[in-house]
Structures are given as C-alpha cells and as structure tokens.
Coordinates of C-alpha atoms in Angstrom, one line a residue:
Chain A
M1 CA 7.2 51.0 18.6
K2 CA 10.7 50.1 17.5
E3 CA 12.2 52.8 19.7
F4 CA 10.3 51.3 22.6
L5 CA 11.4 47.8 22.1
T6 CA 15.0 48.8 21.9
D7 CA 14.9 50.9 25.0
Q8 CA 12.8 48.8 27.1
L9 CA 13.6 45.2 26.2
K10 CA 17.3 44.2 26.3
T11 CA 18.8 41.1 24.8
Q12 CA 21.2 39.1 26.6
E13 CA 23.1 35.8 26.3
Y14 CA 21.6 32.8 28.0
F15 CA 22.7 29.2 28.8
L16 CA 21.0 26.1 27.5
N17 CA 21.5 22.4 28.3
M18 CA 21.8 20.2 25.3
G19 CA 21.7 16.7 26.8
P20 CA 22.6 14.4 28.6
Q21 CA 19.7 12.8 27.1
H22 CA 19.4 14.6 23.9
P23 CA 18.8 12.2 21.0
A24 CA 21.1 14.1 18.7
T25 CA 24.1 13.8 21.0
H26 CA 24.5 10.1 20.2
G27 CA 24.6 9.1 23.8
V28 CA 24.9 10.6 27.2
L29 CA 27.0 13.8 26.3
R30 CA 26.1 17.1 28.0
L31 CA 26.7 20.2 26.0
L32 CA 26.4 23.6 27.9
L33 CA 25.6 26.1 25.2
K34 CA 25.9 29.8 25.6
L35 CA 23.5 31.3 23.2
D36 CA 22.7 34.8 21.7
G37 CA 19.2 34.0 20.4
E38 CA 20.0 31.1 18.2
I39 CA 23.5 31.7 17.8
V40 CA 26.1 29.7 19.4
R41 CA 28.7 31.7 21.4
N42 CA 30.3 29.1 23.4
V43 CA 30.0 25.3 23.8
D44 CA 31.1 23.6 27.1
M45 CA 31.4 19.8 27.2
D46 CA 30.4 18.1 30.3
L47 CA 31.7 14.5 30.3
G48 CA 31.5 11.6 32.8
Y49 CA 27.9 10.4 32.4
I50 CA 29.0 6.9 31.6
H51 CA 32.4 6.8 32.9
R52 CA 33.1 3.2 33.8
S53 CA 37.0 3.6 34.8
I54 CA 37.9 1.0 32.2
E55 CA 41.5 1.9 32.3
K56 CA 41.6 1.3 36.0
M57 CA 39.7 -2.0 35.7
C58 CA 42.4 -3.0 33.2
E59 CA 45.0 -2.6 35.9
R60 CA 43.4 -5.5 37.8
A61 CA 42.8 -7.7 34.7
T62 CA 45.2 -10.1 33.0
Y63 CA 46.2 -9.3 29.5
K64 CA 43.5 -11.9 28.2
Q65 CA 40.9 -10.3 30.1
I66 CA 41.6 -6.7 28.8
I67 CA 40.6 -7.6 25.3
H68 CA 36.9 -8.0 26.0
L69 CA 36.8 -4.6 27.9
T70 CA 38.0 -2.7 24.8
D71 CA 34.9 -3.8 23.0
R72 CA 33.1 -1.5 25.4
L73 CA 35.1 1.6 24.3
D74 CA 34.0 2.4 20.8
Y75 CA 31.4 -0.4 20.2
L76 CA 31.2 0.4 16.5
S77 CA 34.9 -0.4 16.0
A78 CA 35.2 -3.2 18.5
H79 CA 37.4 -5.3 16.1
M80 CA 40.1 -2.6 15.8
N81 CA 40.1 -2.0 19.6
N82 CA 40.6 -5.7 20.2
E83 CA 43.4 -5.9 17.6
A84 CA 45.3 -2.9 19.2
V85 CA 45.7 -4.9 22.5
C86 CA 46.5 -8.0 20.7
L87 CA 49.3 -6.4 18.5
L88 CA 50.6 -4.8 21.5
A89 CA 51.0 -8.0 23.4
E90 CA 52.5 -9.7 20.3
K91 CA 55.0 -6.9 19.7
A92 CA 56.2 -7.2 23.3
L93 CA 56.4 -10.8 23.4
N94 CA 57.9 -11.2 19.8
I95 CA 55.2 -13.3 18.7
E96 CA 55.1 -13.7 14.9
V97 CA 51.6 -14.3 13.4
N98 CA 51.2 -16.0 10.1
D99 CA 49.6 -14.4 7.0
R100 CA 46.2 -16.1 7.5
I101 CA 45.7 -14.3 10.8
K102 CA 46.9 -11.0 9.4
I103 CA 44.6 -11.1 6.4
I104 CA 41.5 -12.4 8.3
R105 CA 42.1 -9.5 10.8
T106 CA 42.3 -7.0 8.1
I107 CA 39.1 -8.1 6.3
M108 CA 37.3 -8.1 9.6
D109 CA 38.7 -4.5 10.3
E110 CA 37.4 -3.3 7.0
L111 CA 34.0 -4.9 7.4
T112 CA 33.8 -3.2 10.8
R113 CA 34.7 0.0 9.2
I114 CA 32.0 -0.3 6.6
S115 CA 29.4 -1.3 9.1
S116 CA 30.4 1.7 11.4
H117 CA 30.3 4.2 8.5
V118 CA 26.9 2.8 7.1
L119 CA 25.4 3.3 10.6
W120 CA 27.0 6.8 10.6
W121 CA 25.5 7.7 7.4
G122 CA 22.1 6.6 8.4
V123 CA 22.3 8.5 11.7
T124 CA 23.7 11.7 9.9
G125 CA 20.7 11.7 7.5
M126 CA 18.4 11.4 10.4
D127 CA 20.0 14.3 12.4
I128 CA 19.5 16.4 9.4
G129 CA 16.0 15.5 8.9
A130 CA 16.0 12.4 6.6
I131 CA 14.4 9.4 8.3
T132 CA 14.7 7.0 5.3
T133 CA 18.5 6.9 5.4
F134 CA 18.4 5.4 8.9
M135 CA 16.5 2.3 7.6
Y136 CA 18.5 2.1 4.6
G137 CA 21.7 2.2 6.6
F138 CA 20.6 -0.4 8.9
R139 CA 19.7 -2.8 6.0
E140 CA 23.3 -3.0 4.9
R141 CA 24.6 -3.2 8.6
E142 CA 22.3 -6.3 9.3
L143 CA 23.9 -8.1 6.5
I144 CA 27.5 -7.3 7.8
N145 CA 26.5 -8.1 11.4
D146 CA 25.2 -11.6 10.1
I147 CA 28.8 -12.3 8.9
F148 CA 30.1 -11.3 12.4
E149 CA 27.4 -13.5 14.3
E150 CA 28.4 -16.5 12.0
T151 CA 32.1 -16.3 12.5
C152 CA 32.6 -14.6 16.0
G153 CA 29.3 -15.5 17.7
T154 CA 28.2 -12.1 18.5
R155 CA 27.1 -9.0 16.5
L156 CA 28.5 -6.0 18.2
T157 CA 31.1 -6.8 20.9
M158 CA 32.9 -9.4 18.8
N159 CA 35.8 -10.3 21.1
Y160 CA 37.4 -12.3 18.1
N161 CA 41.0 -11.5 18.4
V162 CA 43.1 -13.2 21.0
I163 CA 46.8 -12.7 21.7
G164 CA 48.6 -14.7 19.1
G165 CA 45.6 -15.1 16.6
L166 CA 42.0 -15.6 16.4
R167 CA 39.6 -17.2 18.8
Y168 CA 38.1 -19.4 16.1
D169 CA 38.9 -20.0 12.5
I170 CA 36.5 -18.4 9.9
H171 CA 33.3 -20.0 9.3
E172 CA 33.0 -22.0 6.0
N173 CA 30.4 -19.5 4.6
F174 CA 32.5 -16.5 5.3
V175 CA 34.1 -16.0 2.1
K176 CA 30.8 -16.4 0.2
R177 CA 28.9 -14.0 2.6
T178 CA 31.6 -11.5 2.2
K179 CA 31.7 -11.6 -1.5
D180 CA 27.9 -11.2 -1.5
I181 CA 28.0 -8.3 0.8
L182 CA 30.4 -6.5 -1.6
T183 CA 28.3 -7.0 -4.6
H184 CA 25.4 -5.8 -2.5
L185 CA 27.2 -2.6 -1.4
K186 CA 28.5 -1.9 -4.9
K187 CA 24.9 -1.8 -5.9
K188 CA 23.6 0.3 -2.8
L189 CA 26.3 2.9 -2.3
P190 CA 25.4 4.8 -5.6
E191 CA 21.9 4.9 -4.1
Y192 CA 23.3 6.8 -1.0
D193 CA 24.6 9.3 -3.5
K194 CA 21.4 9.7 -5.3
L195 CA 19.3 9.8 -2.1
L196 CA 21.4 12.1 0.0
T197 CA 24.8 13.2 -1.2
N198 CA 23.5 15.0 -4.4
N199 CA 20.5 16.4 -2.6
I200 CA 20.8 20.2 -2.6
I201 CA 18.9 20.7 0.8
F202 CA 21.2 18.3 2.4
Q203 CA 24.4 19.9 0.9
K204 CA 23.2 23.4 1.9
R205 CA 23.0 22.1 5.5
L206 CA 26.5 20.8 5.4
I207 CA 28.7 22.9 3.0
N208 CA 30.7 25.7 4.7
I209 CA 29.3 24.6 8.2
G210 CA 31.8 23.9 10.9
V211 CA 35.0 24.8 8.8
I212 CA 38.2 23.9 10.5
S213 CA 41.5 24.7 8.9
V214 CA 44.6 22.4 8.4
E215 CA 46.5 24.2 11.1
D216 CA 43.6 24.2 13.7
A217 CA 43.1 20.5 12.9
I218 CA 46.7 19.8 13.7
A219 CA 46.7 22.0 16.6
Y220 CA 43.5 20.4 18.3
G221 CA 45.1 16.9 17.6
L222 CA 42.1 15.9 15.2
N223 CA 42.4 12.4 13.7
G224 CA 40.6 10.0 11.5
P225 CA 38.1 11.1 8.9
T226 CA 37.4 14.4 10.7
A227 CA 41.0 15.6 10.3
R228 CA 41.2 14.0 6.8
G229 CA 38.3 16.2 5.8
S230 CA 40.6 19.3 6.6
G231 CA 43.3 17.8 4.4
V232 CA 45.5 16.3 7.1
S233 CA 47.2 13.1 6.2
C234 CA 46.8 11.0 9.3
D235 CA 45.8 7.3 8.3
I236 CA 47.7 4.9 10.6
R237 CA 47.0 2.3 7.9
K238 CA 49.4 4.2 5.6
T239 CA 51.9 5.8 8.1
H240 CA 52.5 2.8 10.4
P241 CA 51.0 -0.2 8.5
Y242 CA 49.9 -3.1 10.7
S243 CA 48.4 -6.7 9.9
A244 CA 48.0 -6.9 6.2
Y245 CA 47.8 -3.2 5.2
D246 CA 51.2 -3.3 3.6
M247 CA 50.0 -6.1 1.2
V248 CA 47.2 -4.1 -0.1
D249 CA 47.0 -1.0 -2.4
F250 CA 44.6 1.7 -1.4
E251 CA 44.0 5.4 -1.5
E252 CA 43.9 7.6 1.8
A253 CA 40.6 9.6 1.4
I254 CA 41.6 13.2 1.9
F255 CA 39.5 16.3 1.1
T256 CA 40.7 19.9 1.9
E257 CA 37.6 21.9 2.3
G258 CA 37.5 21.4 6.1
D259 CA 33.7 21.8 6.4
S260 CA 31.1 19.2 7.3
F261 CA 30.5 18.1 3.9
A262 CA 34.1 17.3 3.4
R263 CA 33.9 15.0 6.4
Y264 CA 30.8 13.4 4.9
K265 CA 32.6 12.7 1.6
V266 CA 35.7 11.3 3.3
R267 CA 33.6 8.7 4.9
I268 CA 31.7 7.8 1.8
K269 CA 35.1 7.3 -0.1
E270 CA 36.5 5.3 2.7
M271 CA 33.7 2.9 2.3
W272 CA 34.7 2.5 -1.2
E273 CA 38.4 2.0 -0.3
S274 CA 37.2 -0.6 2.2
I275 CA 35.5 -2.7 -0.4
S276 CA 38.6 -2.5 -2.7
I277 CA 40.8 -3.6 0.3
I278 CA 38.5 -6.6 1.0
E279 CA 38.4 -7.5 -2.7
Q280 CA 42.2 -7.6 -2.8
L281 CA 42.4 -10.0 0.2
I282 CA 39.3 -12.1 0.1
D283 CA 40.8 -14.6 -2.5
K284 CA 44.3 -14.7 -0.9
I285 CA 43.5 -16.2 2.5
P286 CA 46.1 -18.9 2.8
N287 CA 45.6 -22.3 4.5
D288 CA 47.3 -22.1 7.9
E289 CA 46.7 -22.2 11.7
H290 CA 44.4 -19.5 12.9
K291 CA 46.1 -19.3 16.2
V292 CA 49.8 -19.3 17.5
K293 CA 50.4 -21.3 20.7
T294 CA 51.0 -18.9 23.7
K295 CA 51.5 -19.5 27.4
A296 CA 48.5 -19.9 29.7
V297 CA 49.5 -16.9 31.7
I298 CA 50.8 -13.9 29.7
K299 CA 53.2 -11.7 31.3
L300 CA 54.7 -8.8 29.4
P301 CA 58.4 -8.0 29.8
V302 CA 59.3 -4.9 31.9
G303 CA 58.9 -1.6 29.9
D304 CA 56.7 0.7 28.1
F305 CA 54.7 -0.3 25.0
L306 CA 52.6 1.6 22.6
Q307 CA 50.6 0.3 19.6
R308 CA 48.2 2.4 17.5
V309 CA 45.5 1.4 15.0
E310 CA 43.1 3.1 12.8
A311 CA 39.7 2.6 14.2
S312 CA 36.7 3.8 12.4
R313 CA 36.8 7.1 14.2
G314 CA 40.6 7.7 14.0
D315 CA 43.7 6.9 15.8
F316 CA 43.2 4.5 18.5
G317 CA 46.2 3.9 20.8
V318 CA 47.0 1.6 23.7
Y319 CA 49.8 2.4 26.0
V320 CA 51.0 -0.2 28.6
K321 CA 53.5 0.3 31.3
S322 CA 54.5 -3.3 32.4
N323 CA 56.4 -4.2 35.5
G324 CA 56.7 -7.9 34.3
Q325 CA 53.6 -9.1 36.2
K326 CA 50.6 -10.6 34.8
F327 CA 48.6 -7.3 35.3
P328 CA 49.8 -4.1 33.7
E329 CA 50.9 -1.5 36.1
R330 CA 49.3 1.2 34.2
L331 CA 47.3 1.3 31.0
K332 CA 46.0 4.2 28.9
F333 CA 43.8 4.2 25.9
R334 CA 44.0 7.0 23.4
S335 CA 40.6 7.4 21.9
P336 CA 39.8 9.3 18.8
G337 CA 36.4 10.6 19.8
F338 CA 38.0 12.6 22.7
A339 CA 40.4 14.6 20.6
N340 CA 37.8 15.3 18.0
L341 CA 35.3 16.6 20.4
T342 CA 37.7 19.3 21.7
A343 CA 37.4 21.2 18.4
L344 CA 33.6 21.4 18.5
N345 CA 33.8 24.9 20.0
K346 CA 36.0 26.1 17.4
M347 CA 33.7 24.6 14.7
A348 CA 30.5 25.7 16.0
Y349 CA 31.2 29.4 17.0
G350 CA 28.7 31.8 15.5
L351 CA 26.5 29.0 14.0
K352 CA 23.0 28.0 14.8
I353 CA 21.8 25.2 17.1
A354 CA 20.7 23.1 14.1
D355 CA 24.2 23.5 12.7
L356 CA 25.8 22.3 15.9
V357 CA 23.7 19.1 15.5
A358 CA 25.1 18.7 12.0
I359 CA 28.7 19.2 13.0
L360 CA 28.3 16.8 16.0
S361 CA 27.1 14.2 13.6
T362 CA 29.8 14.7 11.0
I363 CA 32.5 14.4 13.9
D364 CA 30.7 11.0 14.5
V365 CA 31.0 11.0 18.2
V366 CA 30.5 7.7 20.3
V367 CA 30.3 8.7 23.9
P368 CA 31.5 5.5 25.5
D369 CA 34.7 6.1 23.6
I370 CA 35.0 9.5 25.0
D371 CA 34.2 8.8 28.5
R372 CA 35.6 5.3 28.9
Chain B
M1 CA 18.9 34.3 -10.8
S2 CA 20.5 31.8 -8.5
Y3 CA 17.2 31.9 -6.5
F4 CA 15.2 30.3 -9.3
S5 CA 18.2 27.9 -10.2
D6 CA 18.3 26.8 -6.6
I7 CA 14.6 26.0 -6.6
I8 CA 14.8 24.0 -9.8
N9 CA 17.8 22.1 -8.8
G10 CA 16.5 21.5 -5.3
T11 CA 13.4 19.9 -7.0
K12 CA 15.5 18.0 -9.4
T13 CA 17.6 16.4 -6.7
L14 CA 14.8 15.8 -4.6
L15 CA 12.9 13.9 -7.4
T16 CA 16.2 11.9 -7.9
G17 CA 16.1 10.7 -4.2
M18 CA 12.4 10.2 -4.3
R19 CA 12.9 7.8 -7.4
V20 CA 15.1 5.5 -5.2
T21 CA 12.5 5.5 -2.3
G22 CA 9.6 5.3 -4.6
G23 CA 11.2 2.6 -6.5
Y24 CA 11.4 0.5 -3.3
F25 CA 8.1 1.4 -2.5
F26 CA 6.4 0.3 -5.6
V27 CA 8.6 -2.9 -6.1
N28 CA 7.8 -4.0 -2.4
F29 CA 4.2 -3.2 -2.8
F30 CA 3.7 -5.6 -5.7
T31 CA 6.5 -8.2 -5.2
K32 CA 7.2 -8.2 -1.4
R33 CA 10.9 -8.9 -2.0
D34 CA 13.8 -6.6 -0.8
V35 CA 11.6 -5.6 2.3
I36 CA 13.7 -3.2 4.4
T37 CA 11.7 -3.2 7.7
Q38 CA 10.3 -6.3 9.4
Q39 CA 8.4 -7.2 12.4
Y40 CA 10.0 -8.4 15.7
P41 CA 10.4 -12.2 15.5
N42 CA 7.7 -13.7 17.2
N43 CA 8.7 -17.3 16.3
I44 CA 11.2 -17.2 19.3
E45 CA 10.6 -21.0 19.9
T46 CA 11.6 -22.1 16.4
L47 CA 14.0 -19.5 15.6
E48 CA 17.4 -21.0 14.5
M49 CA 20.5 -19.0 15.6
F50 CA 24.0 -19.4 14.1
D51 CA 25.8 -22.4 15.6
R52 CA 28.6 -20.2 17.2
F53 CA 26.0 -17.8 18.8
K54 CA 26.7 -16.9 22.2
G55 CA 23.5 -16.9 24.1
E56 CA 24.5 -18.1 27.7
V57 CA 26.9 -20.5 29.2
I58 CA 25.5 -24.0 29.7
M59 CA 26.9 -27.2 31.1
L60 CA 26.7 -30.2 28.9
H61 CA 25.0 -33.3 30.3
N62 CA 24.5 -36.7 28.7
E63 CA 21.3 -38.9 28.6
N64 CA 22.3 -40.4 32.1
N65 CA 22.2 -37.0 33.6
E66 CA 26.1 -37.0 33.9
H67 CA 28.3 -34.0 33.4
R68 CA 32.0 -33.6 32.8
C69 CA 32.8 -30.9 35.5
D70 CA 35.3 -31.9 38.2
A71 CA 35.1 -28.5 40.0
C72 CA 38.8 -27.5 39.2
T73 CA 37.7 -23.8 39.4
L74 CA 39.8 -22.8 36.3
C75 CA 36.7 -21.1 34.8
E76 CA 36.0 -19.2 37.9
K77 CA 39.6 -17.9 37.8
A78 CA 39.4 -17.1 34.2
C79 CA 36.2 -15.0 34.6
P80 CA 37.0 -11.2 34.4
N81 CA 33.9 -10.3 36.4
G82 CA 33.1 -13.0 38.9
S83 CA 30.1 -14.4 37.0
I84 CA 31.0 -18.0 38.1
E85 CA 31.1 -19.4 41.5
I86 CA 31.9 -23.0 42.2
L87 CA 30.8 -24.9 45.2
G88 CA 32.8 -28.1 45.6
D89 CA 33.3 -30.7 48.2
K90 CA 35.6 -33.6 48.9
A91 CA 34.6 -37.2 49.3
K92 CA 36.2 -40.7 49.3
D93 CA 36.3 -42.4 46.1
P94 CA 35.0 -45.9 46.5
E95 CA 37.3 -47.3 43.9
T96 CA 40.6 -45.8 44.8
G97 CA 40.0 -44.8 48.5
K98 CA 41.4 -41.3 47.9
N99 CA 39.9 -38.1 48.7
K100 CA 38.4 -36.7 45.5
R101 CA 36.9 -33.4 44.8
F102 CA 33.4 -33.2 43.2
L103 CA 31.0 -30.6 42.2
V104 CA 28.1 -29.5 44.4
K105 CA 26.9 -26.3 42.5
H106 CA 28.2 -24.4 39.5
I107 CA 26.5 -21.0 40.0
Y108 CA 26.4 -18.7 37.1
H109 CA 25.4 -15.2 37.2
L110 CA 24.0 -14.2 33.7
Q111 CA 23.5 -10.7 34.7
M112 CA 27.1 -10.0 35.2
C113 CA 28.2 -12.1 32.1
T114 CA 29.8 -10.2 29.2
M115 CA 30.1 -13.3 26.8
C116 CA 33.8 -13.1 26.6
G117 CA 34.2 -16.8 26.4
L118 CA 37.2 -17.1 28.7
C119 CA 35.7 -19.7 30.8
I120 CA 34.8 -22.0 27.9
E121 CA 38.4 -21.6 26.6
A122 CA 39.9 -22.4 30.1
C123 CA 37.9 -25.5 30.7
P124 CA 40.3 -28.5 30.4
V125 CA 37.7 -31.1 30.1
N126 CA 35.1 -29.2 27.9
A127 CA 32.3 -29.3 30.6
I128 CA 30.8 -26.0 29.6
D129 CA 29.7 -24.6 26.3
W130 CA 27.7 -22.0 24.5
G131 CA 23.9 -22.2 24.8
Q132 CA 21.7 -20.8 21.9
D133 CA 19.0 -19.4 24.1
F134 CA 18.8 -15.4 23.9
H135 CA 15.5 -14.6 25.4
H136 CA 16.8 -13.7 28.9
V137 CA 13.9 -11.6 30.1
E138 CA 12.9 -11.7 33.7
Y139 CA 11.1 -9.5 36.1
D140 CA 13.7 -9.9 38.9
R141 CA 17.5 -9.7 38.6
S142 CA 18.0 -12.6 41.0
L143 CA 16.2 -15.0 38.7
L144 CA 19.1 -14.6 36.3
T145 CA 21.3 -16.4 38.7
K146 CA 21.3 -20.0 37.5
V147 CA 22.7 -23.3 38.7
L148 CA 24.2 -25.1 35.7
N149 CA 24.5 -28.7 36.9
K150 CA 21.1 -30.3 36.8
P151 CA 19.8 -31.6 40.1
G152 CA 20.9 -35.1 40.9
S153 CA 23.6 -35.0 38.2
K154 CA 26.9 -36.6 38.9
I155 CA 30.3 -36.7 37.1
M156 CA 31.0 -39.1 34.2
S157 CA 33.2 -41.7 35.0
G158 CA 36.8 -41.4 33.5
I159 CA 37.1 -37.7 34.2
K160 CA 40.1 -37.2 36.6
G161 CA 39.2 -35.2 39.9

C-alpha cells in the first residue's frame, strides 16, 4: 500500500491566498503563501488594497491640514503621528514650545502607547486562541479612550496637536483620570501575566517561533518593539529625544531571544515603562499657555526637513521638501509597519500556517500604516 | 519525563489563568460590579457625551432665530476636503446704504467631514461650533448633506459683513 502511494501519488507545492479579508491579517493585507502541505515555503505580500495616496494628498494640503491626515495612517498611534508633523514644522520655523506643551504631549504619547499595546495584547491572545483576552484588553482601552474623548473630543483620530502647541488645554479632570488609570493598570497588568504570559500552552506557541537574529533585524531595517525583541537598541525616545523624553528616566525594553515571545515581552515591559514615564510627569505639569502664537498661513522655509518619533510600532518619520510655499513640494512618511512586514518571509520560512498567524500578530501590523 | 512535567505545568498555569477569569465570573455573578461587557447603549436620547465631543458641525442660533455667520468663507477655505459650501449674496444695507454680503445657505456635507475642526478654528465670529449628536445613520448618502442655517434665520445685528 505504501509503495503504491509513493509511486502513484505525488506531492507538490501549492499556493494559498491568505486574505485580503482574512480576520487574522488585521486588515486588508493579502499574503500569497507557497505551501508544502502545511509548511510555509514562501510568503509574498500583496499590498495596496487600502492605498489612499495620503502622501500625494499632502502635497495639495496646507501644513495645518496635513496633521489630520496623519491620524489615518497608524490609527492606533495617532497622537505620535500628529506630533511628528508638528515637531517638524516647529523645527523648521524655529518655534520654541514651553514645558507645559512638551509634558502634555509626552503624557498623551505614552497613554496612546499603552492603549495601543493593550489592544495588541488582546488581539494576540485572540489570534492564538484565547477569546477572553480581547475583552480584558478592551476594558482598559475604554478607560484610556475616555481620557482622550474628554480632552481631545475624539477617541481614535485625536488630531490634538497643532503647530505650536495643543488644540485645547487639558480638561480639568485629566490629571485625576490619568492617575486613576495608572492605579487601575498596575492592578490589571499582573493579571495579564497570570492569564496569558505564564500559560505554558501560549508560551509553546511563541517560544522559538519566528526567530530573527540581530544581524538580520538590522539588515531588514526592523524597528520598534519588533527589533527590540531581537536585541537591537533602536528607541527614538532614547537616541533622538524629543518633547519631554529627556526629562524622564526610563529603561529601553530589550530582549535578545529574537523570537515571538521576546517581542511579546518587549511590549508588556513597554507598558510598565510608559506607566513609570507618566507617573514621573503627571505632577509636574507647569501652569503656562497651551499654544504658541503662529502665523495664520504657515510657510516652511526652502529646504529639506526630517523628523522621527517613536510611534507604538516603531520609528515613524516625516520627510518634507519645501519650496517656500504653503504646500510641501514633496512629502514622505516612513512607516514602521512596512519595514517590519518585509521580514515576514524570513521569519515564517519552514513553519506552519498557524505559526505565521502568531508571527503576524507579534509583529503587530496595522495595514493602513503600511499602505498609506 | 518532560512529557509528564509538561502536562502538570500546563494544567497548573491553566488553572492560574482560570482563577482570574473565574474570579471575575463569580464576583460579577453575585455583585454585578466590574462588569466587562455591556449592552449597546439604547438610551441614545438621554445619553450625555463629554462637552468637547465632536459629533458634527452646527451653527449657533439665538432665541430670535439669528446666527452670527457673515458668509466670509474662511471655513470653506480652511476645510481640507470640501465639506463646506457657502452660498452668499449681496444686498443693500438699509442703515449704511452700502452693499453688504449675507448668507443664503451654509451647506455642510457630513459624509465627507473628518472632524478635524479647522473650520471652527478659522471662524472669526464663532458662528459654528461642535454639536453633540453622534447618531448619524441614514439610508441614503444625500440625506447627510445638511443646511446649517435654519430657514428664515438672519444675521445678528452688530456682526460686520
């Protein structure tokens, strides 16, 4: 019988479409898999399903109007994206913002980072098969979104930074609510460890899955928590401090294993670091203006400008080539998700499809950020 | 050997996790506090939003059905995606005898609006502001195009045209 099977039936590699509407791809991302049985032999990415040509739209928008478009890139780190454009314009126009603006921006950044990582934690659990984590993740996220809604007016696309400061001053309940969420998180994050991190079944799905070495991580240009899981020190908050990050003392979360579990641990540790950053700053908000006066029509001087910030998925950069008009001549966004996705083929080679889903969720892709 | 220790460890960690979920289950079952999921809010009529909530752009009217808009079109120019169209006209002012611009229709396309707030920031006379209504469900896209100035309304006295 066995001889008959080996002689008559041949095995061959085949192609399988994962996406563009697959729930585990976190958006409209199409992966063209070359499979040998269940083993992944090659991963081809097909992008462009939600390409909105935001960079081209920015060339027809004034600098004030560009800010609200950056919300729509990586919507889970909308605040950092806004801040990148504002910092770039402030750097080009030599606008000095006061400490109040800097500190509020930093607190908002870190709240955004926590809310993004909490959502990621829930979704990762769900990708691997634990539905409870999704509910628990959203419980904390709702509380943070309430802070944003009270101060900025919206929950996701905040659009709170403007060139030269902040759109509104913080709400009077802001400090109290932020302190409440910190005590809440400090109670709930150990629960995350009990529920998911220490679970052997969960660990076996992640440990030694999707390993990428330091050399490969640097060669592929990985950034953010994905690269820090491989031991690359690449935190823009440490290397090029902006806003109030030079006033605070925090540790860059680095793990050297390079597997999916290391990337998981980096994000859990980053949440603790964000809590400590907010704790250091929340009582230090000085009384001052929330906005520096700027001209009605903002024109950047002739030249090239670049600003990088650490978004929740990594190094987000804005490059503007200005010809002195009120529109930029050319604008380019450097998004963290695109660089991280390129290493997927390297990480997933020789693994099963279920492992590919685990890798995809620990890279933490947000497709609007990749496609723009 | 590791086969058995894996089973024991797996069960142990699973039970640790289940103590968390089970704790919530029993506490919520008896006390109803710390509820994690909730029903969709059916009290839409009475639901209070935060005072800065960006629901839609509205035009402020006083009790005499007067607004402050003088059709200067600064909000139309500030809008990044063309959500605002202003139809204005000119007429002779009976007091000064000069030609004065007045508002006919302030058309607002809610379906294109991204709630960036640049129009409200640009308005020099605070004629428009954020509304709190968030329940913008319609069967046809064209129903989301609204005229912000109420029928029969006119400009408040004292606003320069």
